Coordinates of C-alpha atoms in Angstrom, one line a residue:
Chain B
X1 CA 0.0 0.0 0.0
X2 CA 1.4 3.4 -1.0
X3 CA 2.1 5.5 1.6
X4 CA 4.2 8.4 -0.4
X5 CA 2.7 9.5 -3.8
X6 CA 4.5 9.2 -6.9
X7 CA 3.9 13.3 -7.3
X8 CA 5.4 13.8 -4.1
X9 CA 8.5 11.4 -4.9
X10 CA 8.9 13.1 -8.6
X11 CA 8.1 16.6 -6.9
X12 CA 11.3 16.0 -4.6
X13 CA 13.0 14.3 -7.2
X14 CA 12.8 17.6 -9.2
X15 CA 13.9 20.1 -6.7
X16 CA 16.9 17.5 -6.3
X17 CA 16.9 16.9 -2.7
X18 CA 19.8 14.6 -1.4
X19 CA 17.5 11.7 -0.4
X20 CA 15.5 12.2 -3.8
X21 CA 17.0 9.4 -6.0
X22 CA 17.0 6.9 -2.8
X23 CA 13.4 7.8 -3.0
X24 CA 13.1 7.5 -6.8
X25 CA 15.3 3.9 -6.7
X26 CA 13.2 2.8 -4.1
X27 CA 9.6 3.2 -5.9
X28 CA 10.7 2.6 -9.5
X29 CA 13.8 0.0 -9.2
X30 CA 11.3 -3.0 -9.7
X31 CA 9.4 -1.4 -12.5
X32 CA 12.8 -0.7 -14.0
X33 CA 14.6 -3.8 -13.4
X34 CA 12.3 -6.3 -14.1
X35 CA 11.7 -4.3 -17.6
X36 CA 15.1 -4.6 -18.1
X37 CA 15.4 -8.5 -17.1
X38 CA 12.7 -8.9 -19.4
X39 CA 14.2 -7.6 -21.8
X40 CA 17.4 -8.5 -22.3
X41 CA 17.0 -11.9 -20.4
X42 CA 20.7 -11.6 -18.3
X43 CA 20.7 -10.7 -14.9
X44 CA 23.8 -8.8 -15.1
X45 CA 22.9 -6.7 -17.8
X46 CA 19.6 -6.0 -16.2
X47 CA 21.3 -5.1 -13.4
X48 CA 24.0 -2.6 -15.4
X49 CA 20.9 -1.0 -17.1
X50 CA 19.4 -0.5 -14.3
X51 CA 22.2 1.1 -13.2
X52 CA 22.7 3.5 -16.2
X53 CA 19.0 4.6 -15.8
X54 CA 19.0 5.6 -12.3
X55 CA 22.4 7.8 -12.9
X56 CA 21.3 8.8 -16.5
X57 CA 18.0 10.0 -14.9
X58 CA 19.4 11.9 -11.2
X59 CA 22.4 13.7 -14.0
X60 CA 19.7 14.9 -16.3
X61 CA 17.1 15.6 -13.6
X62 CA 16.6 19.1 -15.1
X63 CA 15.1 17.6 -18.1
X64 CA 12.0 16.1 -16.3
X65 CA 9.5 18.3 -17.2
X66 CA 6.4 16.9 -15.0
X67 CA 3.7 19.0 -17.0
X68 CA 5.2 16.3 -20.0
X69 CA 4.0 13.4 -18.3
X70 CA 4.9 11.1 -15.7
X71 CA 8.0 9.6 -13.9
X72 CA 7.4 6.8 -14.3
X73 CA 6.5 7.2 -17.9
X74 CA 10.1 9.4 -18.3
X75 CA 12.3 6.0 -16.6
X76 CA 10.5 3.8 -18.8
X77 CA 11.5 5.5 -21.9
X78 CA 15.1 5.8 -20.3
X79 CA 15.2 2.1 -19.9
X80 CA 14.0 1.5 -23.5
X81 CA 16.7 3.1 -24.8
X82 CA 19.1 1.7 -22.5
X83 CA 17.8 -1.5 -23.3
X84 CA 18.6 -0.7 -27.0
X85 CA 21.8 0.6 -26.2
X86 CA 23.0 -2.9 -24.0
X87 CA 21.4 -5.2 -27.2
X88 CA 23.4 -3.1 -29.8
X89 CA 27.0 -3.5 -27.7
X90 CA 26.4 -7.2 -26.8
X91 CA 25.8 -7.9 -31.4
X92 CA 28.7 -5.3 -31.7
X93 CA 30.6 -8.0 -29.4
X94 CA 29.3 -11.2 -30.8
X95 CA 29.8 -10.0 -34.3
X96 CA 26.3 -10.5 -35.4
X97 CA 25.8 -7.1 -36.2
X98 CA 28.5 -7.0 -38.8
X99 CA 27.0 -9.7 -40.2
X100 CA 23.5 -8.1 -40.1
X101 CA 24.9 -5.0 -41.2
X102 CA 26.8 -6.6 -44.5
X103 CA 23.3 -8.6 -45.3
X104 CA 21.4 -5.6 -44.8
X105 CA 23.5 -3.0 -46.9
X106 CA 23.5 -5.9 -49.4
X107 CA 19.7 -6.0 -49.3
X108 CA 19.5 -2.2 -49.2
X109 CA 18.5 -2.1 -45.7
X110 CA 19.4 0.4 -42.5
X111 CA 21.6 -2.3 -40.7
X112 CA 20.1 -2.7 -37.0
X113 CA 17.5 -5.7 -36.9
X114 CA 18.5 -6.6 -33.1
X115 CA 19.3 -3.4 -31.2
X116 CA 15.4 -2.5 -30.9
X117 CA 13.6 -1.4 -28.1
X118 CA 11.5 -4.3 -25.7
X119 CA 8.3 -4.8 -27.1
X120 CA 5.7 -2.6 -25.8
X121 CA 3.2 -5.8 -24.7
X122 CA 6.2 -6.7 -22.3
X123 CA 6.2 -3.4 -20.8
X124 CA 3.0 -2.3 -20.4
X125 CA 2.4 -6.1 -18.8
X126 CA 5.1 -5.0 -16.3
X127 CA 3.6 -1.4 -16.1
X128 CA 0.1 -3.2 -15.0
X129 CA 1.7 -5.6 -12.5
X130 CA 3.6 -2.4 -10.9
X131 CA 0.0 -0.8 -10.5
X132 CA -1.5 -4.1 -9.4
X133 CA 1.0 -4.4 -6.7
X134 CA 0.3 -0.7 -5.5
X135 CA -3.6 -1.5 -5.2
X136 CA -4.3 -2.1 -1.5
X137 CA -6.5 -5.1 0.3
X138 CA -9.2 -5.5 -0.7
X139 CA -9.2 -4.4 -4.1
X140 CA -5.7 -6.5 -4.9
X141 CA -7.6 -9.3 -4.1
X142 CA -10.5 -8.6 -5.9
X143 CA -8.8 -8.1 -8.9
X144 CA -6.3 -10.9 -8.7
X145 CA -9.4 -13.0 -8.7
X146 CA -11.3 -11.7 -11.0
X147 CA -8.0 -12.1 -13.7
X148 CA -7.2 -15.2 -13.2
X149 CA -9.7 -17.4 -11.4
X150 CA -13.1 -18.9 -13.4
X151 CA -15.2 -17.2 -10.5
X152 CA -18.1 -14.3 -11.1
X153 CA -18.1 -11.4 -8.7
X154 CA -21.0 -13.0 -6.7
X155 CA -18.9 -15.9 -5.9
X156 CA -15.8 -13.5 -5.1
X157 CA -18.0 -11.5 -3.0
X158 CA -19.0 -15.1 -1.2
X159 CA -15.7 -15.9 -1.0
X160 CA -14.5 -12.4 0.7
X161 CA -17.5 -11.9 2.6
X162 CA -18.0 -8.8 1.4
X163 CA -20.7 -7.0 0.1
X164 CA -22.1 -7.4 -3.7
X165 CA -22.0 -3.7 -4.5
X166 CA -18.7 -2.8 -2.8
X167 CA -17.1 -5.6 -4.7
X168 CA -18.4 -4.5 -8.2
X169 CA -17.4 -1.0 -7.0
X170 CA -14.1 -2.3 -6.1
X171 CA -14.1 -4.3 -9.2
X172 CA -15.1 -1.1 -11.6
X173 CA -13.0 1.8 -10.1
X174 CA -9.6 -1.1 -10.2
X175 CA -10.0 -1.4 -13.5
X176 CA -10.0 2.3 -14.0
X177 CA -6.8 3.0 -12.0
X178 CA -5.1 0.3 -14.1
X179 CA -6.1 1.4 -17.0
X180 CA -4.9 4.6 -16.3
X181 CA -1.9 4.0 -15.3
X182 CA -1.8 2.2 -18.5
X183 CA -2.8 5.6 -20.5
X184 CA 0.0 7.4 -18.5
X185 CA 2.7 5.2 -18.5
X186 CA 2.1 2.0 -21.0
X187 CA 4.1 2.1 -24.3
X188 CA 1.5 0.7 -26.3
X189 CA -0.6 2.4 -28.3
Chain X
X1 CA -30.7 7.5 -24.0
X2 CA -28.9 6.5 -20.5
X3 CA -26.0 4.7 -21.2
X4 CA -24.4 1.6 -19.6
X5 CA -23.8 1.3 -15.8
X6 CA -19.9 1.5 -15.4
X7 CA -19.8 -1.4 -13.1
X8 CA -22.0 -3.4 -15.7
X9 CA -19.0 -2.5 -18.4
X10 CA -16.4 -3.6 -16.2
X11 CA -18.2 -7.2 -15.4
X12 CA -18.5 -7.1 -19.3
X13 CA -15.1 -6.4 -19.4
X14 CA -13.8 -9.2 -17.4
X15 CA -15.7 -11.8 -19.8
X16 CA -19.2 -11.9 -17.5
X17 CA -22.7 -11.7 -18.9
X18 CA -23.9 -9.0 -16.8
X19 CA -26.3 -5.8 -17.6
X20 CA -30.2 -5.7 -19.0
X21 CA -31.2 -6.8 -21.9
X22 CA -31.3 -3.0 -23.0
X23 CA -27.7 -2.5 -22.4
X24 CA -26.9 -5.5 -24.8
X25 CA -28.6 -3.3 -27.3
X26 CA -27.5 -0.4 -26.1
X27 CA -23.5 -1.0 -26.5
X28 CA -23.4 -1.3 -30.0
X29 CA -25.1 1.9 -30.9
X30 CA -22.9 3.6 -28.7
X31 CA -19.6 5.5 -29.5
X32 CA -18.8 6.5 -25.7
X33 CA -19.7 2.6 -24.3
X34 CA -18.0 0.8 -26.8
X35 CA -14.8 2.8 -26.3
X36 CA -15.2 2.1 -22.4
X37 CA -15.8 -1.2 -23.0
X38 CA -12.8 -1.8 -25.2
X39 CA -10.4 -0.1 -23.4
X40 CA -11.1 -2.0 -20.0
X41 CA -11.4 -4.9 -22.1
X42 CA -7.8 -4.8 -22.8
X43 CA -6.8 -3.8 -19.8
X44 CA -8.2 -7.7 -18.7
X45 CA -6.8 -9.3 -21.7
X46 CA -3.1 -7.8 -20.9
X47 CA -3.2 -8.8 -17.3
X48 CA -4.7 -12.4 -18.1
X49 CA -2.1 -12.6 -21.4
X50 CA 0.7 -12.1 -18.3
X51 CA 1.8 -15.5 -17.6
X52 CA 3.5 -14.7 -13.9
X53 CA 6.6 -13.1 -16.0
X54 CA 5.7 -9.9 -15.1
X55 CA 5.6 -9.7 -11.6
X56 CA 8.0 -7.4 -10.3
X57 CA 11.5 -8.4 -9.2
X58 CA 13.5 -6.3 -6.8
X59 CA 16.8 -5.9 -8.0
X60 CA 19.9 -7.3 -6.2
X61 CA 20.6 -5.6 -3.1
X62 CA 23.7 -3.6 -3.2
X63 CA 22.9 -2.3 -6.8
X64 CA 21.8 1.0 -4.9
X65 CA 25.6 0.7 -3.5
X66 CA 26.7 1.1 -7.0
X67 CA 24.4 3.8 -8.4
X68 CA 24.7 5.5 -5.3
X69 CA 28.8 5.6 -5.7
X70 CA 28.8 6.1 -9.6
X71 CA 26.2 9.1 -8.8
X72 CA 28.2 10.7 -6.4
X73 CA 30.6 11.8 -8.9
X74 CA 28.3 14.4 -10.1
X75 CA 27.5 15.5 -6.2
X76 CA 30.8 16.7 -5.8
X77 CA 33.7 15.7 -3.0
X78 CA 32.4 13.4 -0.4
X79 CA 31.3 16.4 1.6
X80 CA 30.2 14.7 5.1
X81 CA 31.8 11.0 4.8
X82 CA 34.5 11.3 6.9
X83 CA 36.3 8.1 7.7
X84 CA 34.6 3.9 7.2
X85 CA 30.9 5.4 7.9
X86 CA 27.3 3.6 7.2
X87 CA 26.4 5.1 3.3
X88 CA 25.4 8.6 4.5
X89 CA 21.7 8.9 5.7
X90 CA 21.7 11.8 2.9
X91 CA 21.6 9.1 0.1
X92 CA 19.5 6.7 1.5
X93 CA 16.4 6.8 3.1
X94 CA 16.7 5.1 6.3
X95 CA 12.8 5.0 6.8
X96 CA 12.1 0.8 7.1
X97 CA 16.0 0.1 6.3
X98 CA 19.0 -0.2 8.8
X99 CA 21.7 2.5 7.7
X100 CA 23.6 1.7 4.9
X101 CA 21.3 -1.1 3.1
X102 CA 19.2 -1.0 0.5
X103 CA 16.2 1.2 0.7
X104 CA 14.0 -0.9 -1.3
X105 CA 11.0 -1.0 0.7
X106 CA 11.5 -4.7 1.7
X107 CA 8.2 -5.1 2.9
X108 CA 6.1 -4.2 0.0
X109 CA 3.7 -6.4 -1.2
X110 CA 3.3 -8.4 -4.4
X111 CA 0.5 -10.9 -5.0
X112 CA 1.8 -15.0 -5.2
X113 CA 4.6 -16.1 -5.8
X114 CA 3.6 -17.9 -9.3
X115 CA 1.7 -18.4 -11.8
X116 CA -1.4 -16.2 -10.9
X117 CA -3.6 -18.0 -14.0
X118 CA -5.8 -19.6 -11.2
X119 CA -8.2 -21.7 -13.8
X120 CA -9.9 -24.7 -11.8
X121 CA -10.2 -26.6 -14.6
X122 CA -6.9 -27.1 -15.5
X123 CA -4.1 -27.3 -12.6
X124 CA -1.0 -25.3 -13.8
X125 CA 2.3 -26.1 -12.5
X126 CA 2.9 -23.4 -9.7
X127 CA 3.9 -23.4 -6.2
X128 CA 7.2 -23.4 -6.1
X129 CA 8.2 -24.9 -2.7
X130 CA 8.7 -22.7 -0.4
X131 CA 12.3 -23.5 0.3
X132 CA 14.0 -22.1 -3.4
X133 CA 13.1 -20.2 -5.8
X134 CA 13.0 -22.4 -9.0
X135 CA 14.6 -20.1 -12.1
X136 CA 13.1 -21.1 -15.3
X137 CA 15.8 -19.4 -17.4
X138 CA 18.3 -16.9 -16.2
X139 CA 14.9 -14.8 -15.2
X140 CA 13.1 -16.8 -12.2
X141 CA 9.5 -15.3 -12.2
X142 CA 9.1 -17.3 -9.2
X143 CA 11.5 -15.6 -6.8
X144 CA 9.9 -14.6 -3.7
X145 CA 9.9 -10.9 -2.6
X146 CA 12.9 -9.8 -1.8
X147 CA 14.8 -12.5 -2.8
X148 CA 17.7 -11.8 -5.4
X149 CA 17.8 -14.4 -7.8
X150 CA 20.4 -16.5 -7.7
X151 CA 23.0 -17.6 -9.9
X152 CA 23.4 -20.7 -8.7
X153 CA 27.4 -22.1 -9.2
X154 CA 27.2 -25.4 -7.3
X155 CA 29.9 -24.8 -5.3
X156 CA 29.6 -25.0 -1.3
X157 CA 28.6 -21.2 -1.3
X158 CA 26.3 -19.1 0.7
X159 CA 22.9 -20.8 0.2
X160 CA 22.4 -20.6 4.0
X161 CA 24.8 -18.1 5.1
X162 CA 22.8 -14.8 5.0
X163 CA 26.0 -12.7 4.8
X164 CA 27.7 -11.9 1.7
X165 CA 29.3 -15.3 0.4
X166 CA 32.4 -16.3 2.0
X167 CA 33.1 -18.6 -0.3
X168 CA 33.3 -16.2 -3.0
X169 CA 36.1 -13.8 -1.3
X170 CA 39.5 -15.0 -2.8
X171 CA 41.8 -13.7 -0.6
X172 CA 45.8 -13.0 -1.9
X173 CA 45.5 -16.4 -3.2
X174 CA 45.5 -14.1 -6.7
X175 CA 44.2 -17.1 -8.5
X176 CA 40.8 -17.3 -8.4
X177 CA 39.0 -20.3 -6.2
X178 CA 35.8 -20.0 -8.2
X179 CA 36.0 -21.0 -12.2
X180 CA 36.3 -17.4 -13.9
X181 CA 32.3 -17.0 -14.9
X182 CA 31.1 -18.7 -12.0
X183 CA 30.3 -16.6 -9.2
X184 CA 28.1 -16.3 -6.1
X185 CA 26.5 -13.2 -6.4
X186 CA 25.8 -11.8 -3.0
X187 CA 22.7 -13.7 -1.3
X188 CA 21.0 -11.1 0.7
X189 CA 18.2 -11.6 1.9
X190 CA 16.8 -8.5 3.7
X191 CA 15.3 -8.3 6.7
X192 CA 11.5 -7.4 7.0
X193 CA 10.2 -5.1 9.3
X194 CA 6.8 -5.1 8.5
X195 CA 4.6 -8.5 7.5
X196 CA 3.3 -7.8 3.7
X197 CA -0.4 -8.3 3.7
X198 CA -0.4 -11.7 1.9
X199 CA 1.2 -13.2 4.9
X200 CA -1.4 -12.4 7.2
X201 CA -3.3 -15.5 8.7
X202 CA -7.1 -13.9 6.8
X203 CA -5.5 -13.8 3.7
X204 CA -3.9 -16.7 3.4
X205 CA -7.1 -18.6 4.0
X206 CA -8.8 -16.9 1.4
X207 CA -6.1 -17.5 -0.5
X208 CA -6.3 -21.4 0.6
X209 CA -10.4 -21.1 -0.4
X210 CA -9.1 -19.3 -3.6
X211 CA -6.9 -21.6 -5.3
X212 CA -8.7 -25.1 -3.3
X213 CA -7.1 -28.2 -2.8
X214 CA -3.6 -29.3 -5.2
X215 CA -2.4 -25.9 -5.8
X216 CA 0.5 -23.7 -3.9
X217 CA 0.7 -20.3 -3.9
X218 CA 3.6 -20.0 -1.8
X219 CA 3.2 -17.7 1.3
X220 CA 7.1 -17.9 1.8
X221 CA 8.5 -17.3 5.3
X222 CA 11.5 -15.4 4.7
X223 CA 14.1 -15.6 7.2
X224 CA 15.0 -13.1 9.4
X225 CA 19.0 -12.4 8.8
X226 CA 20.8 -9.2 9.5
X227 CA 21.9 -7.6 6.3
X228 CA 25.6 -6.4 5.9
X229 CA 26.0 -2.8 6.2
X230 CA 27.7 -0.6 3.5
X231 CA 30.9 0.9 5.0
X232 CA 32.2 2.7 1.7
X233 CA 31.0 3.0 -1.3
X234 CA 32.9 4.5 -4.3
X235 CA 33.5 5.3 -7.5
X236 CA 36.4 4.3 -9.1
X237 CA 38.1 6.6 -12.4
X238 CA 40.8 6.2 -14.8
X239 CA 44.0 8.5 -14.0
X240 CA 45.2 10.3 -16.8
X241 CA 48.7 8.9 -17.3
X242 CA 46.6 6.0 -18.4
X243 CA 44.8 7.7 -21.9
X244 CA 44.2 4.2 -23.1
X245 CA 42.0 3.5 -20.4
X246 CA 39.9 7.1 -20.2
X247 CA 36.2 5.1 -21.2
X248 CA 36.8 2.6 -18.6
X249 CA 34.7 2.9 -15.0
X250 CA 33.8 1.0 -12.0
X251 CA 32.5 1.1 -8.6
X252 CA 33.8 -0.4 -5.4
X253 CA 31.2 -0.9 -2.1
X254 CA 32.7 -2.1 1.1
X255 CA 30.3 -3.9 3.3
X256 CA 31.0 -5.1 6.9
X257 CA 29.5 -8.1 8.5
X258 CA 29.8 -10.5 11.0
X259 CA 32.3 -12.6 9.7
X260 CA 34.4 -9.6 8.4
X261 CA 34.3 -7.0 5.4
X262 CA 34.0 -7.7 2.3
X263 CA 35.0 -5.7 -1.1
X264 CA 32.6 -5.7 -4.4
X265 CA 34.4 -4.2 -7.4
X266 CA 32.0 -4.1 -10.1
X267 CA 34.4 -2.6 -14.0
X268 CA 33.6 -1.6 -16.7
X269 CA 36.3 -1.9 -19.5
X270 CA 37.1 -2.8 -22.9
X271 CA 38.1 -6.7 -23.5
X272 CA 41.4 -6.8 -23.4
X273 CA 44.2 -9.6 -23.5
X274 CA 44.8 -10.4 -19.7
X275 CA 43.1 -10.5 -16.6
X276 CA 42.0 -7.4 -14.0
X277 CA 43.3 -7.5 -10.6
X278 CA 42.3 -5.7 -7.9
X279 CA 44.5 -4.5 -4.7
X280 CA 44.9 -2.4 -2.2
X281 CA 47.6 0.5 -2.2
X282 CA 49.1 2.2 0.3
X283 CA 49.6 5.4 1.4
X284 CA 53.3 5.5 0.7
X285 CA 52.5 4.4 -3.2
X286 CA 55.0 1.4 -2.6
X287 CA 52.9 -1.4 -0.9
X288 CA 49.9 -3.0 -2.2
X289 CA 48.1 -5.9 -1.2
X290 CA 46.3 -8.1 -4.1
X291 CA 43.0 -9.0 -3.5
X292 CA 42.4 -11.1 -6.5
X293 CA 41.2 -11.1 -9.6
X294 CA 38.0 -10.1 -11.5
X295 CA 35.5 -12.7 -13.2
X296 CA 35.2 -12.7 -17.1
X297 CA 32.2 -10.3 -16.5
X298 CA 34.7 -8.0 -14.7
X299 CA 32.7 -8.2 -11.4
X300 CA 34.8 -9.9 -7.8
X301 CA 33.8 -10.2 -4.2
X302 CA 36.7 -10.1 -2.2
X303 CA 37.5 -11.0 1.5
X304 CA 39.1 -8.2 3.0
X305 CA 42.1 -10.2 5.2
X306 CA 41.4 -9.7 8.7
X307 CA 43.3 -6.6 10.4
X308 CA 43.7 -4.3 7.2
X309 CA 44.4 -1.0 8.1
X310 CA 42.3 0.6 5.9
X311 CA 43.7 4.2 7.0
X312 CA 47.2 3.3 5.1
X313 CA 45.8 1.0 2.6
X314 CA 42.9 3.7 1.2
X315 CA 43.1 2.9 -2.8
X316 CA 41.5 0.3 -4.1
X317 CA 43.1 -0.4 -8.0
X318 CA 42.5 -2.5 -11.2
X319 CA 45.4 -3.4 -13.2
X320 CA 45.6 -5.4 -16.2
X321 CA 48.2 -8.1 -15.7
X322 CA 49.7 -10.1 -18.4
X323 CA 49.4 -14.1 -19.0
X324 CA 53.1 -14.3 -17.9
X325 CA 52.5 -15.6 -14.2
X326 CA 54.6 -12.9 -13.1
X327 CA 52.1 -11.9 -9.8
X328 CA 53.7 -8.1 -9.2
X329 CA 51.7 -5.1 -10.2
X330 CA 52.1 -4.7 -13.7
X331 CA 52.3 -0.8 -13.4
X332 CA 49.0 -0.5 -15.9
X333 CA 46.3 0.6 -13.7
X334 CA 42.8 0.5 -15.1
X335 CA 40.6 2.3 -12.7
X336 CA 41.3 3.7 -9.1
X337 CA 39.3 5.2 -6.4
X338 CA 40.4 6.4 -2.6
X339 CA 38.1 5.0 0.2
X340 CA 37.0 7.5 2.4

């Protein structure tokens, strides 16, 4: 359950406060790390992108321009390119790129197949699961049942014990926060 | 022309027939409805298209170490850390955290620990026993909160030792104990203050009702340990009589703990023919102590030897050494950073 909003953390985040970034790191490392592990499927190099975002984002701090849309949304799109970044240096490495490259200028085209961004699905799934985790008891719950179990909101309500109509309220204003959250942060279009 | 109830959509939305007969009509016709309805529609078909992969994982504790010592560089001298001190309070927020760990908020919550696709009709393989975390792939969804994920080398290592792993510190051997490429990465497992909500005794009988009888979901009882605490943390730079080395980086986080300290270099540098070793310099520029050497991805946990005097020996340095089992110094320093 939150107890400091994301406003508050990019608000301090902006003025640059000492503590700011532990704060940042703190809320967003997961969101950010599991993107990245997602992604690029190596624990180590989650770990370095990781790593690059957080610094990248407390040295250009001045560039977060809250009226442009979220943190959240703003580390994401740090990660993606980080994420690009990491895939492009490990084909540099493993020579694939050359070989991409020599195909593609054969073929007549721009030579970078690999060194692409993670595919939106995988974030905005990780974006949702981030939201899920911040709903509190009951609604987590709720919703967790309502995904991924065969059971109707009566029977959830049964199996709660709570009410019919706070469950469907529970059940409608959930699904609106995550789909928000979506709308602010999610990649996909 | 009234339009749909919002919590009628929503059921809708989640795959249930819900609503009057009127609104089945009604939803077609309209613009504003169908729009609601599709967009919470996919909301429901992206959370049930997860399949447990996207739960969040905390990163490894003592990344914060890191980003904490590369950042630094841009805060300016180390104004305030004045001798081996917990990673000042000004970096970390010591709200639920003892001084100098990780301020991931240890204690928040994160719903089961597997596969949350539930379906009573057909019984999915989750519940991974309480006692590991079962990787499938370098990525193990199934991890518990705040548990790192965990290379696993086989060696003897620090499965049950909550402090950083022994095993892994190499001493002045030089050569390495571990394989190169096989390395404990620390285990920590961070103590809890608070009891996340899915461990209380209510939920976990619903969530017992929930999932009925043959399924897991794995309320883990994490153990208790007490996590090392950061005594230095630091970035380490090329010097400049070393141009061949200027993109090169790394960080260095001492950590102290009950069976001694222990030093993580983490580099950053070009492949080069060799290996990186890492020692301790003195003050007077002519000793050094080895530590030993890096792993092939440039990362090494070293045992500090007991009774250091970390006053004289203050810089931590990576050199390259040569494949010519000569063990001195080879004078080509790759990084360096002063402890404070």
């Amino acid at each position: 359950m939150e107890t400091v909003s994301d406003g508050d953390i990019a608000a301090a985040f902006q003025k640059g406060a000492p503590d700011a970034l532990s704060g940042v790191y703190k809320r967003f490392s997961p969101l950010i790390y599991t993107v990245a592990l997602r992604s690029l499927r190596d624990q180590r190099d989650a770990e370095d992108v990781t790593q690059q975002v957080f610094v990248a984002a407390w040295r250009g701090r001045d560039s977060f321009d809250p009226e442009r849309g979220s943190l959240a949304g703003w580390l994401v799109a740090i990660t993606r390119n980080k994420i690009t970044d990491m895939r492009r240096a490990r084909q540099r490495e493993s020579g694939a790129l050359r070989e991409a490259a020599v195909l593609g200028e054969a073929a007549g085209r721009e030579p970078d197949p690999a060194g692409s961004p993670p595919p939106d699905q995988v974030v905005d799934r990780i974006v949702l699961a981030d939201e899920l985790g911040r709903l509190g008891d009951p609604q987590r719950i709720i919703m967790l049942m309502a995904f991924y179990t065969d059971l109707t909101h009566e029977q959830i309500s049964q199996r709660l014990k709570l009410p019919l109509g706070t469950v469907k309220s529970h059940i409608r204003r959930s699904l609106l926060r995550l789909r928000t959250r979506l709308e602010v942060d999610g990649v996909a279009r | 022309m009234s339009h749909v109830d919002p919590e009628v959509l929503a059921l809708l939305a989640l795959g249930e027939t819900s609503g009057r007969p009127q609104d089945g009509e009604h939803v077609p016709d309209c613009p504003d409805c169908r729009e609601d309805l599709r967009q919470l529609a996919s909301v429901v078909s992206l959370a049930r298209s997860s399949d447990g992969n996207h739960w969040l994982i905390d990163p490894p504790a003592g990344l914060w170490a890191r980003i904490a010592a590369e950042a630094e560089l841009d805060l300016g001298p180390h104004s305030g850390l004045t001798g081996p001190m917990p990673l000042g309070s000004d970096l970390v927020s010591s709200a639920e955290t003892s001084p100098g760990t990780d301020p991931i908020n240890t204690a928040r919550t994160r719903p089961g620990q597997s596969s949350p696709r539930l379906n009573r009709s057909t019984a999915p393989p989750v519940g991974a026993s309480p006692a590991k975390a079962a990787p499938a792939g370098p990525a193990p969804a199934s991890a518990p909160p705040g548990r790192v994920p965990q290379r696993s080398t086989g060696s003897s290592s620090a499965q049950t030792d909550p402090g950083r792993g022994k095993s892994a510190g190499r001493g002045q051997a030089g050569a390495a104990a571990v394989s190169r490429g096989q390395q404990d990465p620390p285990t920590q497992l961070v103590s809890r203050q608070r009891r996340p909500w899915w461990q209380g005794p209510a939920v976990a009988a619903v969530l017992a009702l929930v999932v009925g009888a043959g399924l897991v979901l794995g309320v883990q009882h994490l153990r208790r340990a007490p996590a090392p605490s950061v005594i230095a943390s630091i970035a380490l730079r090329p010097l400049a009589k070393f141009p061949q080395w200027k993109n090169a980086s790394g960080t260095a986080v001492m950590e102290s703990d009950a069976s001694g300290r222990q030093l993580e270099v983490r580099l950053r540098a070009p492949a080069r023919s060799g290996f990186y070793e890492v020692w301790l310099l003195a003050k007077d520029g002519v000793k050094m102590i080895s530590l030993g050497d890096l792993d092939h991805s440039q990362d090494g946990v070293f045992t500090l030897p007991p009774g250091v005097d970390l006053g004289d020996y203050s810089r931590i340095d990576v050199s390259l050494q040569p494949f010519n089992g000569n063990p001195v110094h080879s004078r080509t320093s790759v990084v360096r950073g002063t402890l404070p």
